[in-house]
Coordinates of C-alpha atoms and ligand atoms in Angstrom, one line a residue:
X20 CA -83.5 14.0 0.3
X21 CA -85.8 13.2 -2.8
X22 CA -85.3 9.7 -3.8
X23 CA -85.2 8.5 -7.1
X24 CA -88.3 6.8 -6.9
X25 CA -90.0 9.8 -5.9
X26 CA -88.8 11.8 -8.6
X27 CA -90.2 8.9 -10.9
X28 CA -93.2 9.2 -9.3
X29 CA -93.7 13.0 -9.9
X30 CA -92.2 12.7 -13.8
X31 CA -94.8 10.2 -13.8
X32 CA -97.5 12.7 -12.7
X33 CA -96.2 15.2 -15.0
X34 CA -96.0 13.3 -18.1
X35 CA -99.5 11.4 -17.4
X36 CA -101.1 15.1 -17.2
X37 CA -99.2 16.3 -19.8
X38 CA -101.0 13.4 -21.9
X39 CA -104.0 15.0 -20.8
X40 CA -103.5 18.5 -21.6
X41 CA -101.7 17.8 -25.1
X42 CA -104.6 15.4 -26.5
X43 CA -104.7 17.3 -29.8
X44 CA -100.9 17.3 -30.0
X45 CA -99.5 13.3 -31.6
X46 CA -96.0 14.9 -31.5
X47 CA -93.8 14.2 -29.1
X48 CA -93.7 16.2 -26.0
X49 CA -91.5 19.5 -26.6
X50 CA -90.0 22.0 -24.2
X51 CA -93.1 24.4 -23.5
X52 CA -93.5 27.1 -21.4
X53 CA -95.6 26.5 -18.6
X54 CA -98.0 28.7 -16.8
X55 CA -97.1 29.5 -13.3
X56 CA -96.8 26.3 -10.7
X57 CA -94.4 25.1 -8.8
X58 CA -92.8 22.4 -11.3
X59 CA -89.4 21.0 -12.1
X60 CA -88.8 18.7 -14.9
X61 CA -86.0 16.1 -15.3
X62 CA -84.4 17.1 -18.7
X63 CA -84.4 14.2 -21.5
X64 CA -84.3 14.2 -24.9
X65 CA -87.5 15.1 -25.7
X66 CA -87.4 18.7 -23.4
X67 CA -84.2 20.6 -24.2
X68 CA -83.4 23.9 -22.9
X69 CA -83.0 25.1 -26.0
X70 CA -84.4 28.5 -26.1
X71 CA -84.9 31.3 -28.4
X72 CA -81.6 33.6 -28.4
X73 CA -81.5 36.7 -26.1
X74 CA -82.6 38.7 -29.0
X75 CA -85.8 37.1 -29.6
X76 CA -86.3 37.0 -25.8
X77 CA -88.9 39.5 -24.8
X78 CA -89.0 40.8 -21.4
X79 CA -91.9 39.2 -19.3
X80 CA -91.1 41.0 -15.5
X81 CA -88.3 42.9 -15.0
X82 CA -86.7 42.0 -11.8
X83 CA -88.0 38.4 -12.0
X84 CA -86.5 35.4 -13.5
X85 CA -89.6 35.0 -15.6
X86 CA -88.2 38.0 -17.7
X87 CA -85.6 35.6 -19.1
X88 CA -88.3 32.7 -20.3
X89 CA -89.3 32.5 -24.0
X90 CA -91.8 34.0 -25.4
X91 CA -94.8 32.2 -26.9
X92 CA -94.0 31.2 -30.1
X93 CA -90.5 31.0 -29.8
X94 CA -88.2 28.6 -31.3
X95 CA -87.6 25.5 -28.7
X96 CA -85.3 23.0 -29.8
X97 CA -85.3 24.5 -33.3
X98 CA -89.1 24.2 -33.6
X99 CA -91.8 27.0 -33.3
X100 CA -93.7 26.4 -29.9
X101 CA -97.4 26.9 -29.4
X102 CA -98.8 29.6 -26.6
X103 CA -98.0 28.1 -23.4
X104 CA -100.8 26.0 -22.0
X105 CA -101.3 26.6 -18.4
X106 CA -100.7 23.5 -15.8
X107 CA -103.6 21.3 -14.9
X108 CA -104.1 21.0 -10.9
X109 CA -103.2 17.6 -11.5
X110 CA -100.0 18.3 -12.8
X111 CA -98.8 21.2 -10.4
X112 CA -96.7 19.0 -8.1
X113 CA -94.0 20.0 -5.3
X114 CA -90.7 21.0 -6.8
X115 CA -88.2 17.7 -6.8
X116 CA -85.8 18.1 -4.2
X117 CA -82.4 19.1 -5.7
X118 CA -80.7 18.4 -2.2
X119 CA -78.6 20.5 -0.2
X120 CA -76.2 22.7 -1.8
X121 CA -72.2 22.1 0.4
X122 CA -70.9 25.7 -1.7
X123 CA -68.5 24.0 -2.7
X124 CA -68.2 26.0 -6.4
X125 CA -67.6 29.2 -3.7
X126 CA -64.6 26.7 -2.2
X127 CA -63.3 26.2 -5.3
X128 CA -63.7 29.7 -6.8
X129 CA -61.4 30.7 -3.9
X130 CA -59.0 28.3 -3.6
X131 CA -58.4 27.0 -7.4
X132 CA -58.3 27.9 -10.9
X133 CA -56.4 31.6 -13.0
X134 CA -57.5 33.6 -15.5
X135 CA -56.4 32.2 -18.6
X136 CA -54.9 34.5 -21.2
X137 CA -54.3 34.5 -25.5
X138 CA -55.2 31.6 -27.9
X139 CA -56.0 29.2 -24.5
X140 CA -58.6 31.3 -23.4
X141 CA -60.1 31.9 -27.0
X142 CA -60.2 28.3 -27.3
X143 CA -61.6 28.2 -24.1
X144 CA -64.3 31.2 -24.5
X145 CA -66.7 28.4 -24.6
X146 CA -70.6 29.7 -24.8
X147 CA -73.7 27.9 -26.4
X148 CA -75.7 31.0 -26.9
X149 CA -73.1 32.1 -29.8
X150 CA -72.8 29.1 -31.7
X151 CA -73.8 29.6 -35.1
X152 CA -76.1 26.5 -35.4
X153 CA -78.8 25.9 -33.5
X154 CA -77.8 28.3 -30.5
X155 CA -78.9 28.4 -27.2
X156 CA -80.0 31.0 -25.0
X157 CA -77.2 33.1 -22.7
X158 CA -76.7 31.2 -19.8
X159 CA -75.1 32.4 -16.4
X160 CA -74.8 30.3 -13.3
X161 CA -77.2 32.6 -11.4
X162 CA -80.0 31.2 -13.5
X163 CA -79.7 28.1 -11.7
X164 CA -80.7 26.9 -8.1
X165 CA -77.5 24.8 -7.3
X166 CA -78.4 21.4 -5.2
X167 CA -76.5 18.9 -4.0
X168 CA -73.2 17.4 -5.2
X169 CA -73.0 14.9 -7.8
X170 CA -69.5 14.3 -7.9
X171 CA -65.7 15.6 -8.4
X172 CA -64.1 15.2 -11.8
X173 CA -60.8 16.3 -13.0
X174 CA -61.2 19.7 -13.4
X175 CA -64.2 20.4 -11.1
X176 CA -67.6 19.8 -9.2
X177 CA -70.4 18.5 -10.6
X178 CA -74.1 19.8 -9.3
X179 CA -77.5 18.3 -9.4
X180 CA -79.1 21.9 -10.0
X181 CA -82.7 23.3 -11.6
X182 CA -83.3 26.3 -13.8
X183 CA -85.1 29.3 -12.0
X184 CA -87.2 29.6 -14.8
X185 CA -90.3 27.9 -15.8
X186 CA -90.4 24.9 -15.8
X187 CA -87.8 24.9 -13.6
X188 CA -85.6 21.7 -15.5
X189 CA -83.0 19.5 -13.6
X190 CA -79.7 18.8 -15.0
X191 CA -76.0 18.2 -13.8
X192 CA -74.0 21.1 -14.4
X193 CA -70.2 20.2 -14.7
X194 CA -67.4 23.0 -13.9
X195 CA -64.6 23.0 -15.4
X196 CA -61.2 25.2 -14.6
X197 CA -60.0 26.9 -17.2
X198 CA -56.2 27.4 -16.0
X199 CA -56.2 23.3 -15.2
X200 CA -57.4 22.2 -19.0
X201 CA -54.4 24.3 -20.2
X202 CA -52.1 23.2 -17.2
X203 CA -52.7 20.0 -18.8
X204 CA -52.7 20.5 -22.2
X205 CA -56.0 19.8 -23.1
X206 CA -57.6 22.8 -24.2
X207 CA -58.6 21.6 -27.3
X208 CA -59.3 18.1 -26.6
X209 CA -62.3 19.6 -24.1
X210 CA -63.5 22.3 -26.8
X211 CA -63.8 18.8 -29.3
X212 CA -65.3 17.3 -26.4
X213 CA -68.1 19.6 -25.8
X214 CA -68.4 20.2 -29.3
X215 CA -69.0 16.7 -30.0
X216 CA -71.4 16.3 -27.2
X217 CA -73.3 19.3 -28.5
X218 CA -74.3 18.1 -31.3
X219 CA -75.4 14.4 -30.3
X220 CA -79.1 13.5 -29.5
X221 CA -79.5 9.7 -28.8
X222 CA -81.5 8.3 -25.8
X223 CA -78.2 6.4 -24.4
X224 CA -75.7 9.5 -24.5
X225 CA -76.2 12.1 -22.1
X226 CA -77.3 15.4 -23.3
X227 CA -75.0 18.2 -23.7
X228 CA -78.1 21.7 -23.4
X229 CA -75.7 24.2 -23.4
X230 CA -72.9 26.1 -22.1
X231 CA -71.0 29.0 -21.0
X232 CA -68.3 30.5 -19.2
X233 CA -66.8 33.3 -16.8
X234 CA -63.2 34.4 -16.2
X235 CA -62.2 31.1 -14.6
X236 CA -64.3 28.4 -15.4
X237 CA -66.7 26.5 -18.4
X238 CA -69.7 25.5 -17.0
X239 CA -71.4 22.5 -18.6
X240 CA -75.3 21.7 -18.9
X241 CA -75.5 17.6 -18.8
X242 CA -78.7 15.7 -18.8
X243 CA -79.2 14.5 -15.2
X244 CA -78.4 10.7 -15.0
X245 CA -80.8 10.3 -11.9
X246 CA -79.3 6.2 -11.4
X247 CA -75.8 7.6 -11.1
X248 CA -72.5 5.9 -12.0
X249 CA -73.0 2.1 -13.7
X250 CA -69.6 1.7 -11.9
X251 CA -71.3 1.8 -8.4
X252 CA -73.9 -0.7 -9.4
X253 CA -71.5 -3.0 -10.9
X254 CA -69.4 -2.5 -7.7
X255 CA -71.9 -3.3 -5.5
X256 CA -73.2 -6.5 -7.2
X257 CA -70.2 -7.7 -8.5
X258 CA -71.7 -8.4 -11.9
X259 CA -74.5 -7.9 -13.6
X260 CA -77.0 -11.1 -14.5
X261 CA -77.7 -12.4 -18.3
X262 CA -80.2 -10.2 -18.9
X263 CA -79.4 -7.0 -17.3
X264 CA -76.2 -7.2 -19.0
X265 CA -77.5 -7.8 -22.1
X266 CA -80.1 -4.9 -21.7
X267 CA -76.8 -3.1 -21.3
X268 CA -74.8 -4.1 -24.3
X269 CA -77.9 -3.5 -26.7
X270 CA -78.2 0.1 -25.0
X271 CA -74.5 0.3 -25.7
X272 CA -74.2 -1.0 -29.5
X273 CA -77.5 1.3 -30.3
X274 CA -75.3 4.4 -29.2
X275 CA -72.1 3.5 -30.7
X276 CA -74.3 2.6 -33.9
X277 CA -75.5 6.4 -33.9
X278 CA -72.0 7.7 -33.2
X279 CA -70.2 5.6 -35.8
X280 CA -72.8 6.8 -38.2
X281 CA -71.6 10.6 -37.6
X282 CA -68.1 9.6 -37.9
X283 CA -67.3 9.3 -33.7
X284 CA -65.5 7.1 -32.6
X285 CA -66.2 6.8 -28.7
X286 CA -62.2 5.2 -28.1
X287 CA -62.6 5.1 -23.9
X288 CA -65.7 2.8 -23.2
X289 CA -65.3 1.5 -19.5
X290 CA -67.7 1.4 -16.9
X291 CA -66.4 4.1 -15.3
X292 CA -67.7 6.4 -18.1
X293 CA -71.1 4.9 -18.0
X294 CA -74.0 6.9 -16.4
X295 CA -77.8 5.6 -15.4
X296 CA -81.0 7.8 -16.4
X297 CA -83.8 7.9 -13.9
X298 CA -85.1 4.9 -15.5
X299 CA -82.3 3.1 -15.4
X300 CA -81.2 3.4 -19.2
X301 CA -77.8 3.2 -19.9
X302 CA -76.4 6.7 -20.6
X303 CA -72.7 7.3 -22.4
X304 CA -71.3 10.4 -20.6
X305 CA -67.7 11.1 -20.9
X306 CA -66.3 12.4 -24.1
X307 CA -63.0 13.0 -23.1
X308 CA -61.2 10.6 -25.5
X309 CA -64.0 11.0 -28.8
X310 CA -62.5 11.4 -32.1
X311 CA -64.5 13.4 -34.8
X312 CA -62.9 11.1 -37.3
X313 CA -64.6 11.4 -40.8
X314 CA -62.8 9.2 -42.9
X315 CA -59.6 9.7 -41.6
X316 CA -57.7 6.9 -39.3
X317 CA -55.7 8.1 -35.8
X318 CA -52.8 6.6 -34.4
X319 CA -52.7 8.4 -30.6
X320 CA -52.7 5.9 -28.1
X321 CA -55.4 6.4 -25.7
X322 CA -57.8 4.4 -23.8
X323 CA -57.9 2.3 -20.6
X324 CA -55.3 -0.2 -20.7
X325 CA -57.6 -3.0 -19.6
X326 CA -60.1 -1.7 -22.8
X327 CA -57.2 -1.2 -25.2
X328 CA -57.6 -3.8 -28.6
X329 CA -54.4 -5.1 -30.2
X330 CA -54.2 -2.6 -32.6
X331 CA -53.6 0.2 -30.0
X332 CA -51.3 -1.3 -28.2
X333 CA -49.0 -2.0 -31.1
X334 CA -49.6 1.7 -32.0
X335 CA -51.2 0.6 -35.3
X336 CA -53.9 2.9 -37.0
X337 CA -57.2 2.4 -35.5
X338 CA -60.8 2.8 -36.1
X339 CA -64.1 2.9 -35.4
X340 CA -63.5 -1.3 -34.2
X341 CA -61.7 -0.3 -31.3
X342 CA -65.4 0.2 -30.0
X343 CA -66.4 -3.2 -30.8
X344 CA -63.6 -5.0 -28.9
X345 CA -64.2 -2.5 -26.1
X346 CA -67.9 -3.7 -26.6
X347 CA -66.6 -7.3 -26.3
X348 CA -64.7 -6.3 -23.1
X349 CA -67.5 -4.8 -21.5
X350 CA -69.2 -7.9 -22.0
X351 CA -66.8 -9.6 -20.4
X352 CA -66.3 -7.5 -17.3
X353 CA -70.3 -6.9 -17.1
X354 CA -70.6 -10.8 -16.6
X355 CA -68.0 -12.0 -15.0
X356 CA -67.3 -8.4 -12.8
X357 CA -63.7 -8.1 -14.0
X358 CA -61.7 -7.7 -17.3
X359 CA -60.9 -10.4 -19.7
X360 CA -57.2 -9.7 -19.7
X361 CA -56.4 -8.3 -16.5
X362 CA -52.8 -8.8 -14.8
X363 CA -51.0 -7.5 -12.5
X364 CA -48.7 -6.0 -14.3
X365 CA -49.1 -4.0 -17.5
X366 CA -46.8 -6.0 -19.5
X367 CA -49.0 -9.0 -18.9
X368 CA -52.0 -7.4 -19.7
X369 CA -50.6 -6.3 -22.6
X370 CA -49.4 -9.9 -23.8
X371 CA -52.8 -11.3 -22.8
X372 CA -54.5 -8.9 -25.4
X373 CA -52.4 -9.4 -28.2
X374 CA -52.2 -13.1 -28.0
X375 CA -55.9 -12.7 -27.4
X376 CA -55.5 -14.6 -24.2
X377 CA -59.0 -15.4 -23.6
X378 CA -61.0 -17.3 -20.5
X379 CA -64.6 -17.1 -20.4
X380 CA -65.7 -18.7 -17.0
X381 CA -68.5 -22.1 -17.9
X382 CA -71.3 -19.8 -16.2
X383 CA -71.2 -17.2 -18.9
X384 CA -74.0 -18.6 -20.8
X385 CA -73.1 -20.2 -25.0
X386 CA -75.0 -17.3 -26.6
X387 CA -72.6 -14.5 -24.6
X388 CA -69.9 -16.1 -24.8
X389 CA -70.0 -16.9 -28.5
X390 CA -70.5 -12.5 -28.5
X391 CA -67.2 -12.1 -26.8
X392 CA -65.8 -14.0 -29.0
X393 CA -66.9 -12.7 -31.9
X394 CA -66.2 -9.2 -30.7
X395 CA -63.0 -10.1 -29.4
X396 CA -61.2 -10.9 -32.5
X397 CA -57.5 -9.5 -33.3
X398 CA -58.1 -8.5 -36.5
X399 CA -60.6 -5.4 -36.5
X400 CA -62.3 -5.9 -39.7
X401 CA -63.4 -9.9 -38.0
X402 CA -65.2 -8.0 -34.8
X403 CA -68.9 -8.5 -35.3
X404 CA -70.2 -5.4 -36.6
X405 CA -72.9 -3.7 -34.4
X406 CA -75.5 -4.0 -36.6
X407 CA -75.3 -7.8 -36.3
X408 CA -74.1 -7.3 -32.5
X409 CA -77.7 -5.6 -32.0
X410 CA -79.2 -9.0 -34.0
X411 CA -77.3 -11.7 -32.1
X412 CA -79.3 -14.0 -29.9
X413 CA -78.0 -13.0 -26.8
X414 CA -79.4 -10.0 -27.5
X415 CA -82.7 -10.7 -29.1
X416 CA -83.6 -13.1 -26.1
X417 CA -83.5 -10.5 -23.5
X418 CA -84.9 -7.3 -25.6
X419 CA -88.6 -6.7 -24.2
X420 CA -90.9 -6.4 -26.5
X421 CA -91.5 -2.0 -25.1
X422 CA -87.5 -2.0 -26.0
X423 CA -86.4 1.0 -23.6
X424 CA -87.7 -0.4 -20.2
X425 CA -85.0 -0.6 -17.1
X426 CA -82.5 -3.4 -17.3
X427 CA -83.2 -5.3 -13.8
X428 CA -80.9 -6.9 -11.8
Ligands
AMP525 P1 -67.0 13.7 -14.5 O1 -66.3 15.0 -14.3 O2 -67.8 13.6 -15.7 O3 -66.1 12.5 -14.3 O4 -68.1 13.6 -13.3 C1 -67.7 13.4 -11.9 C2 -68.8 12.6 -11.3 O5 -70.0 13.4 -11.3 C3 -69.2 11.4 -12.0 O6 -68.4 10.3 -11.6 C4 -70.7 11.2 -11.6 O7 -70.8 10.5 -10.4 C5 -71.2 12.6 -11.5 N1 -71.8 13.1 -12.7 C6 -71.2 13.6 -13.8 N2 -72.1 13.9 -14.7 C7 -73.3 13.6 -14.2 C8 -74.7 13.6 -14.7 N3 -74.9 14.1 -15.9 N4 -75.7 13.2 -13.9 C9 -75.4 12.7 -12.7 N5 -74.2 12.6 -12.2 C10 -73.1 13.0 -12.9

């Protein structure tokens, strides 16, 4: 199986002979066409499968995949592409192993899921290639090589998979069932979902490239997180040191900066919902709980209990501060490996938040500790506000000077 160092390796390969074969180009590297070669690229933000629609796709081969590439001069990503330039030797390098395929979506097909019928399934008749801004091309599941499993959420499997066309990009692709969103009530809670997600590009929130659907299911295309789940790491170590941790929360304030600036509030930050890119970043991936709140203040409860601020709990109107205290929890938990106010029961957790029941342990150095604190603040309008969050020492005394680098352990 490829390892994630190797697949660093051969981005590093690509992107260093990409540098060479783009010398006149100062602009960041776009989603171009390749040449023929045997190359798969890791999606990030800068290459998005963002395609010119079917009608401005022109034929290449007929019975090949090739015939579904865009043509030269296409629009990628909303911009006008140049003519493809062909690969280099140097940068025609082995495809990256997407692992071994279980068929598990066959499994599934067979064994779950219904059509879904009237306003459910129109609200579920989810496709990026239709969407009247910036749309994507038509996507079907057989334009994809499917690798190995990723993981099982609620409502399906998740794929490590790679575009049969050229360049042959890896992403996750997420299934969903139709008939179990609607069983549970939450057909229009995932069409907000992915339509949030759409329209986000920030290098700490995965990628939403597209989607589309068949009879049964919603098939999502996710930026691959190549370090997995943050949960595992944090699992595994226990907690996270000083600086890793506040490589984390930095990562973390930058993105809830960006999606409190287009009125989302994130509302279910947890480890459990945080993803690792192939270099380690810090990646927000589950929408499931966002509110596309402009202006306008919620009252649902929702949330992790462990996560939830004061306000929530007493069912008050909330806003966008429920992120910060979540942001002061996830201090907490990344440095001392559990939650601040966790109990055995729920009704002591809950007593514990509202009375703002706080221990930090005497290793948790001054600087975080006086973070939590100042995140962790009953009032909402007395959290510290991420702009200063992403100022505070703590923060400023672990940011490397080349800001984006891996947070070590
Ligand atoms: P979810 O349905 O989002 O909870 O995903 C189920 C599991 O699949 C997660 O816990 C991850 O382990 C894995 N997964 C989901 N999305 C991605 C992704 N974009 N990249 C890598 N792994 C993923």
């Amino acid at each position: 199986m490829t390892t994630v160092g190797s697949i660093t390796r051969q981005i590093a390969a690509l992107e260093l002979s990409a540098k060479q074969n783009t010398t006149a180009n100062k602009t960041r590297p776009t989603h171009q066409k390749q040449g023929s070669g045997n190359v798969s690229k890791l999606l990030t933000k800068f290459a998005a499968p963002n395609p010119p629609t079917s009608k401005s796709i022109k034929p290449q081969a007929s019975n090949s995949s090739i015939s579904r590439l865009p043509t030269a001069g296409g629009q990628v990503g909303g911009k006008s592409t140049k003519a493809p330039t062909p690969l280099s030797r140097e940068a025609t390098q082995p495809a990256i192993d997407i692992g071994k395929y279980d068929g598990g979506l066959e499994i599934d097909e067979e064994n779950r899921g219904k059509r879904v019928y009237g306003e459910a399934a129109e609200d579920l008749a989810l496709d990026s290639s239709v969407i009247e801004h910036q749309p994507t091309r038509e996507w079907h599941l057989s334009d994809f090589d499917i690798g190995r499993p990723l993981g099982k959420g609620k409502f399906g499997r998740v794929y490590m998979v790679r575009t049969k066309c050229e360049p042959k990009y890896i992403l996750a692709l997420k299934t969903l069932y139709k008939s179990e969103i609607v069983e549970s009530r939450v057909e229009k809670q995932t069409r907000r979902e992915i339509e949030i997600q759409q329209n986000l590009r920030h290098p700490h929130i995965l990628r939403l490239y597209g989607y589309f659907h068949d009879e049964k299911r919603i098939f999502l295309m996710i930026e691959f997180a190549g370090k997995g789940e943050l949960y595992k790491q944090l699992s595994k170590y226990g907690c996270f040191t000083e600086k890793r941790s506040s490589r984390y929360i930095d990562q973390m304030a930058d993105a809830l900066e960006y999606l409190h600036s287009k009125h989302v509030i994130h509302r279910d930050i947890k480890p459990e919902n945080l993803l690792l890119g192939i270099n380690g970043d810090l990646k927000i991936g589950d929408f499931g709980w966002s509110v596309h709140a402009p202006g306008n203040r919620r009252t649902t409860m929702c949330g992790t209990l462990d996560y939830l601020p004061p306000e929530m709990i007493e069912g008050k109107e909330h806003s966008k501060e429920v992120d910060l205290w979540a942001l002061g929890v996830l201090t907490y938990e990344f440095l001392v490996g559990s939650a601040p106010f966790e109990e055995r029961s729920h009704n002591e957790t809950y007593k514990r938040i509202m009375r703002v029941d706080l221990r930090i342990p005497s290793r948790v150095s001054p600087e975080a500790a006086d973070l939590i604190v100042k995140l962790l603040q009953h009032e909402p309008h007395h959290r510290l506000p991420l702009s200063e969050v992403r100022k505070h020492p703590w923060i400023l005394k672990y940011r490397s000077r080349s800001s984006n680098s891996q947070p070590q352990n």
